Short mmCIF file of C-alpha atoms in Angstrom, two decimals:
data_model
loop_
_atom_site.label_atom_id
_atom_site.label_comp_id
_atom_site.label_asym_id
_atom_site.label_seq_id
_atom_site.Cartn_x
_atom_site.Cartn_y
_atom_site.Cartn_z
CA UNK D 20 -5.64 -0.19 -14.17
CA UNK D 21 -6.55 2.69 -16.17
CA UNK D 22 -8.72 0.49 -18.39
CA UNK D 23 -10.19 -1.01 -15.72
CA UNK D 24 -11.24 1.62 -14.13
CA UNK D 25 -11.82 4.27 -17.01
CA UNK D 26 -9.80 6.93 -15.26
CA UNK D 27 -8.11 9.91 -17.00
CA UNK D 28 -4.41 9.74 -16.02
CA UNK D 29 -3.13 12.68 -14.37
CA UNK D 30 0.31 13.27 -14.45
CA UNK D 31 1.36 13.97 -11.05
CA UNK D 32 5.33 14.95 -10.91
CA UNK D 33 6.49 13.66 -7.71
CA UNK D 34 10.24 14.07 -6.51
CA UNK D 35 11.27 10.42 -5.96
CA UNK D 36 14.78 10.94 -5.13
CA UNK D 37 13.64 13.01 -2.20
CA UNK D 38 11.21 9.99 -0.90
CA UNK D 39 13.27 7.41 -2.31
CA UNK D 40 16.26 9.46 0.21
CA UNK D 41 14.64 9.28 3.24
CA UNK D 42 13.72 5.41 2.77
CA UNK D 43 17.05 4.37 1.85
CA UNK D 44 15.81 2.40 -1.18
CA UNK D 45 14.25 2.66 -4.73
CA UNK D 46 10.64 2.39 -4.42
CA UNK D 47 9.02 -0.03 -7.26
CA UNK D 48 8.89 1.72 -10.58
CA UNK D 49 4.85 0.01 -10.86
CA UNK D 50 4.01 1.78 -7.85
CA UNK D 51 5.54 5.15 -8.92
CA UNK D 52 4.11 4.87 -12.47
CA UNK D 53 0.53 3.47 -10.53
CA UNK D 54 0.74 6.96 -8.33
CA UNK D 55 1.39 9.53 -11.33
CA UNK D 56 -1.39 8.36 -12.84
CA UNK D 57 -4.29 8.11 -9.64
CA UNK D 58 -2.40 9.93 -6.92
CA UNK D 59 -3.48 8.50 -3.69
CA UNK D 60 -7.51 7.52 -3.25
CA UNK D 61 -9.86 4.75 -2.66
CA UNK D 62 -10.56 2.27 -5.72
CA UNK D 63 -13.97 0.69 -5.79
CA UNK D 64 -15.10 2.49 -2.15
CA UNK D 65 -13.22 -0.08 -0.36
CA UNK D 66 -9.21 0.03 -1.62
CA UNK D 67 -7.08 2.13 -0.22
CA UNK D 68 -3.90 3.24 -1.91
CA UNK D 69 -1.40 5.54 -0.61
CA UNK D 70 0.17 7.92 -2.19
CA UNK D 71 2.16 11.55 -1.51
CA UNK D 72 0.85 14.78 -0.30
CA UNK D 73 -2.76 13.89 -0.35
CA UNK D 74 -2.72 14.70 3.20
CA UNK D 75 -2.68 12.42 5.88
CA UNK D 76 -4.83 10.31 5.44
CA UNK D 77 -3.29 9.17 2.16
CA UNK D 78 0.13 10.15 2.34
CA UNK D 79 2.82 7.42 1.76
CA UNK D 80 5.03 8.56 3.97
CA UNK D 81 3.20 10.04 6.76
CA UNK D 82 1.88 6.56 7.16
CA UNK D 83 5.32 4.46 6.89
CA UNK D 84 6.39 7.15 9.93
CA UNK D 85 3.63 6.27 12.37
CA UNK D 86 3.96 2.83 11.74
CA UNK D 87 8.06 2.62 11.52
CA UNK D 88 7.53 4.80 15.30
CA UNK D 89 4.95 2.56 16.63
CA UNK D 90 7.19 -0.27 15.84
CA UNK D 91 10.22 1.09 17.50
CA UNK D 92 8.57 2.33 20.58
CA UNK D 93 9.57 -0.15 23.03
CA UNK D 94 7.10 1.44 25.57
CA UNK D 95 4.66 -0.52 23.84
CA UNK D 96 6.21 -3.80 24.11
CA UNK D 97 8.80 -6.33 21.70
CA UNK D 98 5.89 -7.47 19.37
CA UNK D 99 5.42 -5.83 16.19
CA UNK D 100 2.04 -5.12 14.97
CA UNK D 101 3.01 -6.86 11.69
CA UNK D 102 5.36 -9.93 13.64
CA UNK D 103 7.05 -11.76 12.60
CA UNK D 104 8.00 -9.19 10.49
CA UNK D 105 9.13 -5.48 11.65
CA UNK D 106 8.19 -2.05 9.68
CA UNK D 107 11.16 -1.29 7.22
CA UNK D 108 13.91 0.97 8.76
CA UNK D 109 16.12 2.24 6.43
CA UNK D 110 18.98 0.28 5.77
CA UNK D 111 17.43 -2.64 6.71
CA UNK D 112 14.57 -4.78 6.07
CA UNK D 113 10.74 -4.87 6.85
CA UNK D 114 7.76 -4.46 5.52
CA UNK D 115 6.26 -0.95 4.05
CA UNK D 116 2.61 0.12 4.06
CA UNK D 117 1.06 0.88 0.48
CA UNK D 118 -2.74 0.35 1.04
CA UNK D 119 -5.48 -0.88 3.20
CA UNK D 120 -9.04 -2.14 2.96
CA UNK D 121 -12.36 -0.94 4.76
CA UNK D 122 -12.42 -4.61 6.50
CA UNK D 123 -8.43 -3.66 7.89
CA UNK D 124 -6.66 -5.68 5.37
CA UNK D 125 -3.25 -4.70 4.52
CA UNK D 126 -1.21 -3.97 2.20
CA UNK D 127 2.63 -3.97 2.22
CA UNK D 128 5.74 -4.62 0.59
CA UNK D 129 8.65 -6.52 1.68
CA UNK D 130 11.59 -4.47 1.55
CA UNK D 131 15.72 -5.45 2.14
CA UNK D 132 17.78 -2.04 1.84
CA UNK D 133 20.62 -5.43 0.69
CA UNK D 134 18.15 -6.36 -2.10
CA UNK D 135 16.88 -3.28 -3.87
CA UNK D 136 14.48 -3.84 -6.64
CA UNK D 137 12.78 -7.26 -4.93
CA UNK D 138 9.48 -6.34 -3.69
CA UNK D 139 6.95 -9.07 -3.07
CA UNK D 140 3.79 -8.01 -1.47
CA UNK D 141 2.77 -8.83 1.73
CA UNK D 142 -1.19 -8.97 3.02
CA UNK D 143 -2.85 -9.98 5.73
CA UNK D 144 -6.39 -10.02 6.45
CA UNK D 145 -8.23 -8.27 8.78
CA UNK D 146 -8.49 -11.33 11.58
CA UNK D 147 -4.53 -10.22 11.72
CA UNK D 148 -3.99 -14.05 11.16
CA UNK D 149 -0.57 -15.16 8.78
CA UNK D 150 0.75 -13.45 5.80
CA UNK D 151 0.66 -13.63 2.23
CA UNK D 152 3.23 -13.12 -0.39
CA UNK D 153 2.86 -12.33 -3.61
CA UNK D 154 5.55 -12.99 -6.14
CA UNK D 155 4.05 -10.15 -8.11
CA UNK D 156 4.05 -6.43 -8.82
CA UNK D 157 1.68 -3.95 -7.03
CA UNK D 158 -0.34 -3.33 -10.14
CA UNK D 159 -1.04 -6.35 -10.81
CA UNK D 160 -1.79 -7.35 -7.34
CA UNK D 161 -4.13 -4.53 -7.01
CA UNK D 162 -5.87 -5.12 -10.53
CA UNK D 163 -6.38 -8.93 -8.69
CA UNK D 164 -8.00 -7.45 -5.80
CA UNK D 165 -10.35 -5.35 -7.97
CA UNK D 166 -10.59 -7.50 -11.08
CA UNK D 167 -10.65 -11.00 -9.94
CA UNK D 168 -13.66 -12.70 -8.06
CA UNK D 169 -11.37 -16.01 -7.26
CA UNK D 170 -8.36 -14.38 -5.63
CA UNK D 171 -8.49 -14.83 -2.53
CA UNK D 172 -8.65 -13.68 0.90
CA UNK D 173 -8.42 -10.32 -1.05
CA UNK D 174 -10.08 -10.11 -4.17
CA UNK D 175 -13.67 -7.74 -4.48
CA UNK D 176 -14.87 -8.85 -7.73
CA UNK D 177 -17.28 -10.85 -5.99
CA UNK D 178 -18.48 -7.77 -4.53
CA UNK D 179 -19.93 -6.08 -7.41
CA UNK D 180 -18.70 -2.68 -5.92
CA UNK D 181 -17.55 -1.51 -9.75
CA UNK D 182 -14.28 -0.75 -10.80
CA UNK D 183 -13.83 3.21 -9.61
CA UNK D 184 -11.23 5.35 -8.27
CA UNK D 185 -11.60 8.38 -5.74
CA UNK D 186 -8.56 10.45 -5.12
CA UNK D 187 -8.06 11.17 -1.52
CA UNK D 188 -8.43 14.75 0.01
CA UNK D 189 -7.04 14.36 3.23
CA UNK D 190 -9.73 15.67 5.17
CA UNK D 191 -9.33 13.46 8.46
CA UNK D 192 -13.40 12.62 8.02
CA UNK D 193 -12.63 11.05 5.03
CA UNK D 194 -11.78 7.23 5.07
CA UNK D 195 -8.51 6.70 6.90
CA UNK D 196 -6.61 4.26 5.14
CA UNK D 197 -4.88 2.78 7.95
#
């Protein structure tokens, strides 16, 4: 990813245990090693990928809260907005957000508190139609989206949008990733 995208790694310290605490599970080491490096940000204007105290917008686990207490409030019915799947509650299993497109793809991983270290990725594209797993790791599903025209629903290539990264600020104004 660095290649592709020619971006200076920045070596952000994060305090995994502490995240990795409150989710009851290891998160994947790919991811963690994908964040130090980028932080959370948008890759070619159109990918989001969360990250950790980027603000809201882009924060990993601001994002897996709102979604985990969307899914559990019953006020708002017994379907999940990712059925037939649920949002990851620790202990158990469900899926957790890790990025987003501009066209409302998303992003997730499928996560067992019984099975730690298995994390396919989940997607689904923006009609909200079925999911897709991925037998893979995030990086290299999210060097396929960028990298690779014939990987689809979700690859860009086709796009031409380039191969950048922007890091997220926050700022509410600036492209909410979910």
């Amino acid at each position: 990813m660095i290649e592709l995208t020619g971006w200076e790694p920045l070596g952000i310290s994060v305090d995994w245990a502490a995240i990795e605490g409150e989710l009851g599970v290891p998160l994947p080491a790919d991811y963690k090693e994908l964040y130090e490096v980028f932080g959370g940000g948008v890759f070619s204007d159109s990918v989001y990928f969360l990250g950790r105290d980027e603000g809201v917008s882009f924060d990993f686990l601001t994002q897996w809260r709102v979604w985990l207490s969307v899914d559990q409030d019953r006020k708002l019915g017994d379907v999940s907005a990712v059925d037939p799947y649920a949002i990851y509650a620790p202990g158990g299993k469900g899926l957790v957000p890790w990025g987003s497109t501009e066209w409302a793809d998303g992003y997730f991983w499928l996560i067992d508190a019984e099975r730690p270290g298995d994390y396919p990725v989940l997607a689904r594209s923006d009609d909200g139609g079925a999911w897709d797993q991925y037998d893979m790791s995030t990086s290299e599903f999210l060097y396929r989206v960028l990298a690779d025209a014939d990987f689809q629903p979700f690859g860009i290539a086709q796009y031409d949008l380039g191969t950048t990264f922007k890091p997220g600020s926050g700022d509410p104004f600036d492209c909410q990733p979910l």
